[in-house]
Short mmCIF file of C-alpha atoms in Angstrom, two decimals:
data_model
loop_
_atom_site.label_atom_id
_atom_site.label_comp_id
_atom_site.label_asym_id
_atom_site.label_seq_id
_atom_site.Cartn_x
_atom_site.Cartn_y
_atom_site.Cartn_z
CA UNK A 313 25.33 35.23 7.96
CA UNK A 314 28.69 34.29 6.47
CA UNK A 315 27.12 31.56 4.40
CA UNK A 316 24.40 33.92 3.09
CA UNK A 317 26.97 36.59 2.23
CA UNK A 318 29.12 34.03 0.43
CA UNK A 319 26.19 32.79 -1.58
CA UNK A 320 25.19 36.38 -2.46
CA UNK A 321 28.73 37.10 -3.61
CA UNK A 322 28.78 33.90 -5.67
CA UNK A 323 25.61 34.95 -7.47
CA UNK A 324 27.10 38.31 -8.43
CA UNK A 325 30.26 36.57 -9.59
CA UNK A 326 28.30 34.27 -11.87
CA UNK A 327 26.33 37.20 -13.30
CA UNK A 328 29.46 39.26 -13.92
CA UNK A 329 31.27 36.34 -15.50
CA UNK A 330 28.58 34.81 -17.71
CA UNK A 331 25.43 36.89 -17.95
CA UNK A 332 26.58 40.50 -18.20
CA UNK A 333 29.00 39.86 -21.12
CA UNK A 334 26.17 38.15 -22.94
CA UNK A 335 23.93 41.17 -22.35
CA UNK A 336 26.58 43.47 -23.79
CA UNK A 337 26.81 41.28 -26.86
CA UNK A 338 23.08 41.13 -27.39
CA UNK A 339 22.55 44.84 -26.75
CA UNK A 340 25.32 45.87 -29.17
CA UNK A 341 23.61 47.91 -31.87
CA UNK A 342 26.04 46.70 -34.55
CA UNK A 343 24.54 43.19 -34.51
CA UNK A 344 22.32 42.69 -37.57
CA UNK A 345 18.66 42.48 -36.80
CA UNK A 346 16.63 39.27 -37.17
CA UNK A 347 13.27 37.93 -36.08
CA UNK A 348 12.65 39.36 -32.65
CA UNK A 349 12.78 37.18 -29.53
CA UNK A 350 12.75 38.57 -26.00
CA UNK A 351 15.44 37.61 -23.53
CA UNK A 352 15.28 38.31 -19.80
CA UNK A 353 18.22 38.55 -17.42
CA UNK A 354 18.16 39.35 -13.69
CA UNK A 355 20.09 42.37 -12.43
CA UNK A 356 20.16 42.18 -8.63
CA UNK A 357 19.19 45.28 -6.68
CA UNK A 358 20.28 46.05 -3.15
CA UNK A 359 17.10 44.48 -1.77
CA UNK A 360 17.80 41.11 -3.37
CA UNK A 361 14.88 41.34 -5.86
CA UNK A 362 15.42 40.55 -9.55
CA UNK A 363 15.09 43.42 -12.03
CA UNK A 364 14.19 42.38 -15.62
CA UNK A 365 15.85 43.63 -18.78
CA UNK A 366 14.82 42.98 -22.34
CA UNK A 367 16.87 42.66 -25.50
CA UNK A 368 16.50 41.51 -29.08
CA UNK A 369 18.58 38.75 -30.66
CA UNK A 370 18.80 37.07 -34.06
CA UNK A 371 17.97 33.50 -32.97
CA UNK A 372 16.10 31.58 -30.27
CA UNK A 373 17.35 32.89 -26.91
CA UNK A 374 17.28 31.62 -23.37
CA UNK A 375 15.41 33.05 -20.44
CA UNK A 376 16.90 32.87 -16.98
CA UNK A 377 15.10 34.01 -13.87
CA UNK A 378 16.61 33.75 -10.43
CA UNK A 379 14.27 34.32 -7.52
CA UNK A 380 16.03 35.06 -4.26
CA UNK A 381 12.88 35.67 -2.32
CA UNK A 382 11.94 32.00 -1.74
CA UNK A 383 13.24 29.30 0.54
CA UNK A 384 14.34 27.06 -1.13
CA UNK A 385 15.25 29.30 -4.08
CA UNK A 386 14.20 28.44 -7.59
CA UNK A 387 15.74 29.07 -11.00
CA UNK A 388 13.95 28.77 -14.30
CA UNK A 389 15.44 28.68 -17.78
CA UNK A 390 13.54 28.85 -21.04
CA UNK A 391 14.94 27.67 -24.38
CA UNK A 392 12.56 28.82 -27.10
CA UNK A 393 9.18 27.42 -26.00
CA UNK A 394 10.72 24.90 -23.57
CA UNK A 395 10.79 25.83 -19.88
CA UNK A 396 13.28 24.20 -17.55
CA UNK A 397 12.86 24.14 -13.77
CA UNK A 398 14.74 22.66 -10.84
CA UNK A 399 14.76 23.05 -7.00
CA UNK A 400 16.64 25.56 -4.90
CA UNK A 401 19.91 23.68 -4.90
CA UNK A 402 20.08 24.63 -8.62
CA UNK A 403 20.39 28.32 -7.64
CA UNK A 404 22.70 30.64 -9.54
CA UNK A 405 25.82 29.20 -7.96
CA UNK A 406 24.84 25.58 -8.66
CA UNK A 407 23.65 26.49 -12.19
CA UNK A 408 27.05 27.95 -13.07
CA UNK A 409 28.88 24.99 -11.57
CA UNK A 410 26.69 22.48 -13.41
CA UNK A 411 27.09 24.27 -16.74
CA UNK A 412 30.88 24.33 -16.28
CA UNK A 413 31.19 20.68 -15.15
CA UNK A 414 28.69 19.03 -17.54
CA UNK A 415 31.18 18.76 -20.42
CA UNK A 416 34.40 20.35 -21.57
CA UNK A 417 32.70 21.60 -24.70
CA UNK A 418 29.99 23.44 -22.78
CA UNK A 419 32.57 25.05 -20.52
CA UNK A 420 34.57 26.21 -23.50
CA UNK A 421 31.52 27.72 -25.17
CA UNK A 422 30.42 29.60 -22.08
CA UNK A 423 33.96 30.93 -21.66
CA UNK A 424 33.83 32.16 -25.25
CA UNK A 425 30.61 34.03 -24.51
CA UNK A 426 32.21 35.74 -21.50
CA UNK A 427 34.75 37.35 -23.85
CA UNK A 428 32.07 38.77 -26.13
CA UNK A 429 32.73 42.38 -25.07
CA UNK A 430 35.57 42.80 -27.53
CA UNK A 431 34.62 45.00 -30.55
CA UNK A 432 36.17 42.56 -33.02
CA UNK A 433 33.54 39.95 -32.03
CA UNK A 434 30.67 42.05 -33.35
CA UNK A 435 30.07 40.10 -36.53
CA UNK A 436 27.12 38.07 -37.68
CA UNK A 437 29.04 34.80 -37.60
CA UNK A 438 30.43 35.41 -34.13
CA UNK A 439 26.97 36.29 -32.80
CA UNK A 440 25.59 33.10 -34.29
CA UNK A 441 28.37 31.10 -32.62
CA UNK A 442 27.61 32.70 -29.27
CA UNK A 443 23.93 31.94 -29.57
CA UNK A 444 24.70 28.34 -30.60
CA UNK A 445 26.91 27.98 -27.54
CA UNK A 446 24.12 29.30 -25.33
CA UNK A 447 21.65 26.88 -26.90
CA UNK A 448 24.09 24.00 -26.42
CA UNK A 449 24.54 24.93 -22.77
CA UNK A 450 20.80 25.12 -22.19
CA UNK A 451 20.37 21.78 -23.98
CA UNK A 452 22.92 20.27 -21.63
CA UNK A 453 21.03 21.66 -18.64
CA UNK A 454 17.81 20.31 -20.16
CA UNK A 455 19.32 16.83 -20.33
CA UNK A 456 20.47 17.12 -16.73
CA UNK A 457 16.98 18.27 -15.73
CA UNK A 458 15.47 15.31 -17.58
CA UNK A 459 17.78 12.92 -15.73
CA UNK A 460 16.81 14.52 -12.42
CA UNK A 461 13.10 14.15 -13.24
CA UNK A 462 13.58 10.48 -14.14
CA UNK A 463 15.43 9.77 -10.90
CA UNK A 464 12.80 11.63 -8.91
CA UNK A 465 10.03 9.65 -10.61
CA UNK A 466 11.80 6.39 -9.77
CA UNK A 467 12.13 7.44 -6.13
CA UNK A 468 8.44 8.29 -5.92
CA UNK A 469 7.49 5.00 -7.60
CA UNK A 470 9.60 3.00 -5.15
CA UNK A 471 8.11 4.88 -2.20
CA UNK A 472 4.55 4.24 -3.41
CA UNK A 473 5.37 0.58 -3.98
CA UNK A 474 6.72 0.23 -0.44
CA UNK A 475 3.62 1.87 1.03
CA UNK A 476 1.32 -0.44 -0.94
CA UNK A 477 3.26 -3.50 0.23
CA UNK A 478 3.06 -2.25 3.81
CA UNK A 479 -0.70 -1.73 3.47
CA UNK A 480 -1.02 -5.25 2.04
CA UNK A 481 0.70 -6.65 5.13
CA UNK A 482 -1.34 -4.38 7.40
CA UNK A 483 -4.54 -5.99 6.06
CA UNK A 484 -3.25 -9.50 6.98
CA UNK A 485 -3.91 -11.03 3.54
CA UNK A 486 -4.58 -14.58 4.76
CA UNK A 487 -7.60 -13.31 6.70
CA UNK A 488 -8.74 -11.26 3.70
CA UNK A 489 -8.64 -14.31 1.44
CA UNK A 490 -10.52 -16.31 4.07
CA UNK A 491 -13.25 -13.67 4.23
CA UNK A 492 -13.60 -13.49 0.44
CA UNK A 493 -13.75 -17.25 -0.06
CA UNK A 494 -15.99 -17.85 2.96
CA UNK A 495 -18.60 -15.23 2.08
CA UNK A 496 -18.60 -16.29 -1.56
CA UNK A 497 -19.17 -19.93 -0.65
CA UNK A 498 -21.92 -19.17 1.86
CA UNK A 499 -23.62 -16.79 -0.58
CA UNK A 500 -23.96 -19.66 -3.07
CA UNK A 501 -25.83 -21.91 -0.64
CA UNK A 502 -29.28 -20.28 -1.08
CA UNK A 503 -29.05 -20.51 -4.88
CA UNK A 504 -31.36 -23.15 -6.34
CA UNK A 505 -30.97 -22.57 -10.07
CA UNK A 506 -29.17 -20.43 -12.62
CA UNK A 507 -32.17 -18.09 -12.67
CA UNK A 508 -31.17 -16.90 -9.19
CA UNK A 509 -27.97 -15.34 -10.53
CA UNK A 510 -29.26 -11.86 -11.34
CA UNK A 511 -27.89 -8.34 -11.13
CA UNK A 512 -29.76 -7.83 -7.85
CA UNK A 513 -28.11 -10.90 -6.37
CA UNK A 514 -24.70 -9.73 -7.54
CA UNK A 515 -25.27 -6.30 -6.00
CA UNK A 516 -26.31 -7.83 -2.68
CA UNK A 517 -23.29 -10.12 -2.69
CA UNK A 518 -20.86 -7.28 -3.41
CA UNK A 519 -22.37 -5.13 -0.67
CA UNK A 520 -21.92 -7.91 1.86
CA UNK A 521 -18.40 -8.67 0.69
CA UNK A 522 -17.25 -5.03 0.71
CA UNK A 523 -18.68 -4.37 4.17
CA UNK A 524 -17.13 -7.56 5.56
CA UNK A 525 -13.70 -6.80 4.09
CA UNK A 526 -13.70 -3.30 5.59
CA UNK A 527 -14.65 -4.72 8.97
CA UNK A 528 -11.96 -7.38 8.61
CA UNK A 529 -9.32 -4.69 8.07
CA UNK A 530 -10.63 -2.77 11.09
CA UNK A 531 -10.33 -5.82 13.34
CA UNK A 532 -6.82 -6.87 12.28
CA UNK A 533 -5.63 -3.24 12.19
CA UNK A 534 -6.92 -2.56 15.70
CA UNK A 535 -5.15 -5.65 16.96
CA UNK A 536 -1.87 -4.42 15.45
CA UNK A 537 -2.27 -1.00 17.07
CA UNK A 538 -2.48 -2.55 20.53
CA UNK A 539 0.17 -5.21 19.87
CA UNK A 540 3.03 -3.08 18.52
CA UNK A 541 5.47 -4.06 21.26
CA UNK A 542 4.44 -7.73 21.11
CA UNK A 543 4.70 -7.79 17.33
CA UNK A 544 8.26 -6.45 17.51
CA UNK A 545 9.07 -9.87 18.97
CA UNK A 546 6.52 -12.14 17.27
CA UNK A 547 5.93 -10.44 13.90
CA UNK A 548 8.62 -7.80 13.30
CA UNK A 549 7.71 -7.60 9.62
CA UNK A 550 4.30 -6.00 10.22
CA UNK A 551 4.24 -2.33 9.16
CA UNK A 552 3.50 -0.83 12.57
CA UNK A 553 6.07 -2.97 14.36
CA UNK A 554 8.65 -2.31 11.63
CA UNK A 555 8.02 1.44 11.64
CA UNK A 556 6.81 1.57 8.03
CA UNK A 557 3.50 3.00 9.28
CA UNK A 558 3.20 5.45 12.13
CA UNK A 559 0.62 5.00 14.86
CA UNK A 560 -1.32 7.96 13.44
CA UNK A 561 -1.44 6.24 10.05
CA UNK A 562 -2.68 3.04 11.67
CA UNK A 563 -5.41 4.89 13.56
CA UNK A 564 -6.48 6.68 10.39
CA UNK A 565 -6.76 3.41 8.45
CA UNK A 566 -8.66 1.65 11.22
CA UNK A 567 -11.19 4.45 11.69
CA UNK A 568 -11.63 4.91 7.93
CA UNK A 569 -12.39 1.26 7.25
CA UNK A 570 -14.74 1.08 10.23
CA UNK A 571 -16.75 4.02 8.88
CA UNK A 572 -16.75 2.53 5.40
CA UNK A 573 -18.00 -0.82 6.70
CA UNK A 574 -20.92 0.64 8.60
CA UNK A 575 -21.74 3.02 5.76
CA UNK A 576 -22.04 0.15 3.29
CA UNK A 577 -24.09 -1.89 5.73
CA UNK A 578 -26.52 0.94 6.47
CA UNK A 579 -26.89 1.77 2.80
CA UNK A 580 -27.70 -1.86 1.97
CA UNK A 581 -30.65 -1.89 4.36
CA UNK A 582 -29.95 -5.53 5.27
CA UNK A 583 -30.67 -6.40 8.89
CA UNK A 584 -28.62 -9.64 8.86
CA UNK A 585 -25.65 -7.83 7.37
CA UNK A 586 -25.81 -5.03 9.94
CA UNK A 587 -26.05 -7.57 12.75
CA UNK A 588 -22.93 -9.30 11.45
CA UNK A 589 -21.03 -6.01 11.27
CA UNK A 590 -22.06 -4.85 14.74
CA UNK A 591 -21.19 -8.17 16.38
CA UNK A 592 -17.85 -8.31 14.54
CA UNK A 593 -17.09 -4.77 15.68
CA UNK A 594 -17.90 -5.52 19.32
CA UNK A 595 -16.01 -8.81 19.49
CA UNK A 596 -13.04 -7.49 17.51
CA UNK A 597 -12.79 -4.47 19.80
CA UNK A 598 -13.14 -6.53 22.97
CA UNK A 599 -10.44 -8.89 21.71
CA UNK A 600 -7.77 -6.20 21.29
CA UNK A 601 -8.53 -3.00 23.23
CA UNK A 602 -6.56 -2.53 26.44
CA UNK A 603 -9.28 -1.53 28.93
CA UNK A 604 -11.00 -2.93 32.01
CA UNK A 605 -13.00 -6.09 31.22
CA UNK A 606 -11.60 -6.06 27.68
CA UNK A 607 -8.39 -7.32 26.05
CA UNK A 608 -9.94 -10.79 25.79
CA UNK A 609 -6.92 -12.12 23.93
CA UNK A 610 -5.18 -12.37 27.32
CA UNK A 611 -7.46 -15.28 28.17
CA UNK A 612 -7.30 -18.41 26.04
CA UNK A 613 -10.99 -19.33 26.27
CA UNK A 614 -12.30 -15.84 25.49
CA UNK A 615 -9.84 -15.37 22.63
CA UNK A 616 -10.79 -18.68 21.02
CA UNK A 617 -14.49 -17.92 21.53
CA UNK A 618 -14.22 -14.61 19.65
CA UNK A 619 -12.58 -16.18 16.62
CA UNK A 620 -14.85 -19.22 16.63
CA UNK A 621 -18.05 -17.20 16.91
CA UNK A 622 -17.15 -14.83 14.08
CA UNK A 623 -15.55 -17.29 11.65
CA UNK A 624 -17.78 -20.29 12.29
CA UNK A 625 -21.20 -18.99 13.30
CA UNK A 626 -21.54 -15.37 12.28
CA UNK A 627 -20.14 -15.71 8.76
CA UNK A 628 -22.26 -18.77 7.96
CA UNK A 629 -25.60 -17.72 9.48
CA UNK A 630 -25.58 -13.94 8.95
CA UNK A 631 -24.45 -13.94 5.34
CA UNK A 632 -26.68 -16.88 4.45
CA UNK A 633 -29.62 -14.95 5.91
CA UNK A 634 -28.54 -11.82 4.05
CA UNK A 635 -28.66 -13.61 0.69
CA UNK A 636 -31.71 -15.75 1.41
CA UNK A 637 -33.93 -13.26 3.18
CA UNK A 638 -32.80 -9.80 2.09
CA UNK A 639 -31.52 -10.35 -1.45
CA UNK A 640 -33.64 -13.26 -2.70
CA UNK A 641 -36.64 -12.29 -0.53
CA UNK A 642 -37.31 -15.88 0.52
CA UNK A 643 -38.30 -17.26 3.90
CA UNK A 644 -35.30 -18.08 6.05
CA UNK A 645 -34.82 -21.85 6.26
CA UNK A 646 -31.72 -23.81 7.23
CA UNK A 647 -30.27 -26.27 4.75
CA UNK A 648 -28.03 -29.31 5.11
CA UNK A 649 -25.13 -27.39 3.63
CA UNK A 650 -25.56 -24.54 6.12
CA UNK A 651 -25.65 -26.86 9.14
CA UNK A 652 -22.62 -28.78 7.88
CA UNK A 653 -20.67 -25.58 7.18
CA UNK A 654 -21.43 -24.19 10.64
CA UNK A 655 -20.40 -27.33 12.51
CA UNK A 656 -17.31 -28.01 10.42
CA UNK A 657 -16.11 -24.42 10.65
CA UNK A 658 -16.52 -24.51 14.42
CA UNK A 659 -13.80 -27.17 14.46
CA UNK A 660 -11.66 -25.33 11.95
CA UNK A 661 -11.98 -21.95 13.67
CA UNK A 662 -11.04 -23.49 17.00
CA UNK A 663 -7.91 -24.93 15.41
CA UNK A 664 -7.00 -21.56 13.88
CA UNK A 665 -7.57 -19.80 17.21
CA UNK A 666 -5.32 -22.27 19.03
CA UNK A 667 -2.62 -22.72 16.41
CA UNK A 668 -2.10 -19.02 15.73
CA UNK A 669 -0.61 -18.63 19.23
CA UNK A 670 2.07 -21.28 18.71
CA UNK A 671 4.39 -18.97 16.69
CA UNK A 672 3.71 -16.14 19.16
CA UNK A 673 4.48 -18.01 22.36
CA UNK A 674 7.66 -16.03 23.19
CA UNK A 675 6.10 -12.59 22.89
CA UNK A 676 2.86 -13.67 24.59
CA UNK A 677 4.78 -15.07 27.55
CA UNK A 678 6.82 -11.86 27.94
CA UNK A 679 3.72 -9.63 27.90
CA UNK A 680 1.49 -11.80 30.08
CA UNK A 681 -0.82 -13.20 27.38
CA UNK A 682 -2.05 -16.48 28.86
CA UNK A 683 -2.70 -18.34 25.64
CA UNK A 684 -3.13 -22.09 25.62
CA UNK A 685 0.28 -22.43 23.98
CA UNK A 686 1.85 -20.58 26.91
CA UNK A 687 -0.02 -22.64 29.49
CA UNK A 688 0.20 -26.13 27.96
CA UNK A 689 3.17 -25.78 25.64
CA UNK A 690 3.31 -25.56 21.83
CA UNK A 691 3.72 -29.32 21.28
CA UNK A 692 0.53 -30.27 23.12
CA UNK A 693 -1.49 -27.55 21.40
CA UNK A 694 -0.17 -28.70 18.03
CA UNK A 695 -1.19 -32.32 18.67
CA UNK A 696 -4.63 -31.17 19.82
CA UNK A 697 -5.12 -29.15 16.63
CA UNK A 698 -4.14 -32.04 14.35
CA UNK A 699 -6.50 -34.39 16.20
CA UNK A 700 -9.43 -31.96 15.87
CA UNK A 701 -8.87 -31.50 12.13
CA UNK A 702 -8.51 -35.20 11.36
CA UNK A 703 -11.69 -35.93 13.32
CA UNK A 704 -13.55 -33.19 11.43
CA UNK A 705 -12.39 -34.58 8.08
CA UNK A 706 -13.52 -38.05 9.08
CA UNK A 707 -16.97 -36.75 9.99
CA UNK A 708 -17.17 -34.77 6.75
CA UNK A 709 -16.37 -37.92 4.76
CA UNK A 710 -19.26 -39.74 6.44
CA UNK A 711 -21.63 -36.85 5.71
CA UNK A 712 -20.54 -36.81 2.08
CA UNK A 713 -21.07 -40.55 1.75
CA UNK A 714 -24.68 -40.12 2.87
CA UNK A 715 -25.50 -37.86 -0.07
CA UNK A 716 -28.05 -39.18 -2.59
CA UNK A 717 -26.35 -37.45 -5.52
CA UNK A 718 -23.51 -39.58 -6.90
CA UNK A 719 -21.42 -36.67 -8.17
CA UNK A 720 -21.75 -34.77 -4.90
CA UNK A 721 -20.92 -37.93 -2.98
CA UNK A 722 -17.72 -38.52 -4.96
CA UNK A 723 -16.58 -34.92 -4.67
CA UNK A 724 -17.17 -34.60 -0.92
CA UNK A 725 -15.76 -38.00 0.03
CA UNK A 726 -12.72 -37.81 -2.24
CA UNK A 727 -12.11 -34.13 -1.46
CA UNK A 728 -12.16 -34.48 2.33
CA UNK A 729 -10.15 -37.67 2.18
CA UNK A 730 -7.47 -35.97 0.08
CA UNK A 731 -7.30 -32.99 2.44
CA UNK A 732 -7.00 -35.29 5.47
CA UNK A 733 -4.19 -37.24 3.80
CA UNK A 734 -2.36 -34.03 2.91
CA UNK A 735 -2.66 -32.81 6.50
CA UNK A 736 -1.34 -36.08 7.90
CA UNK A 737 1.64 -36.12 5.53
CA UNK A 738 2.51 -32.50 6.29
CA UNK A 739 2.23 -32.99 10.05
CA UNK A 740 4.94 -35.67 10.00
CA UNK A 741 7.57 -33.04 9.15
CA UNK A 742 6.47 -30.47 11.71
CA UNK A 743 9.00 -29.15 14.24
CA UNK A 744 7.84 -26.99 17.11
CA UNK A 745 11.34 -25.59 17.65
CA UNK A 746 11.62 -24.41 14.04
CA UNK A 747 9.90 -21.02 13.89
CA UNK A 748 9.87 -20.92 10.10
CA UNK A 749 8.16 -24.32 9.87
CA UNK A 750 5.64 -23.37 12.54
CA UNK A 751 4.62 -20.25 10.62
CA UNK A 752 4.54 -22.17 7.34
CA UNK A 753 2.29 -24.84 8.86
CA UNK A 754 -0.05 -22.18 10.21
CA UNK A 755 -0.41 -20.76 6.69
CA UNK A 756 -1.01 -24.32 5.46
CA UNK A 757 -3.96 -24.62 7.86
CA UNK A 758 -5.42 -21.47 6.33
CA UNK A 759 -5.09 -23.07 2.89
CA UNK A 760 -7.05 -26.07 4.16
CA UNK A 761 -9.60 -23.56 5.45
CA UNK A 762 -9.92 -22.06 1.96
CA UNK A 763 -10.21 -25.49 0.34
CA UNK A 764 -13.05 -26.52 2.62
CA UNK A 765 -15.23 -23.68 1.41
CA UNK A 766 -14.93 -25.05 -2.12
CA UNK A 767 -16.36 -28.38 -0.90
CA UNK A 768 -19.19 -27.01 1.26
CA UNK A 769 -21.59 -26.19 -1.64
CA UNK A 770 -21.44 -29.85 -2.73
CA UNK A 771 -22.79 -31.07 0.60
CA UNK A 772 -26.52 -31.33 -0.15
#
């Protein structure tokens, strides 16, 4: 109550000191007339509501309206055709303080206006000076308002940028890139000539890609929702674990992308695509959801099986069938490239499923996740992963050498040999105890995963 009374008294003080003298000057009948412009000033009644008065002045005037009925309160000033607005902290008290502290010149001019009641000031030149002072004061407020708007815009821009970065991390970009590259590579396998690249084919490809990406975000988002406490140890930079996203925001994103995925799949009318989405939904949910007979990530074999089946089998077979059977309307027939991609990606997906738990061994052990890294130790799992990949690259080199096309033979043999050499060189500098190097090596395996999809179409 004391604060409200003080603020009410401050408003009346500002009006008596600055506004009422100006009204007396403008309403003085001795001032020569000029082109008419209306000016409004609030006179406070006992109920706290503004009462409006009108006057005529010889130059462009200012309009000030103070509304005491709102919380927070608002003030508006108008200079000619320009309207100025600012939040409730720029109420009458703050407006007077800002006008007085903005510059010594503005303070002096407003003080001159407050003395305008003297009869000797009623001259044309003095009236013009008073109006110029008022315009200068409003211009100063306008500049302050502009600076406030710029700062507010920068704050909003930074907030939006942070939210977009958090959403980018929420989507787990390395899995997004893997989905894009994998589906694109597999979609090229049924193509036999340039005539197959039509608008219908492009539409079918984009439908499959969009539906798969939405399902990908659902799966990784659901896993983050159920792993918030684990991620605070293993991956504290993720938005849910870091508190950048609330749980409600995470649930909203997960449900939204799930609905979008199924909507795109149903609209496409593709049976292979819908099968891929349904199976991905079931396995992704079983992998993460904490419920009886679910939460398969607690068990090393079930967790690896989920990732292997989706990444190695489902992506290759379902999306190949989508393009071959639904889009191109051809009989479904397996090709050498499809068989090679499925078998090779089985090895690669198993490595990803095993290696991804090496950086998470501390959090998994604390929360009872019996991953292979927890049971056997990170070093043994790492050696197993390197052995599987080198064996797969050796087999891929042999398959490439059996090709009848010289160009395809050179590309597949040289490409797989180069990737195997790069892996071997990188593995020599690996340290299980160094968390940063473990995470970096895991991302390197994903890069090898991307590179393999560029070589698969050349295996004919």
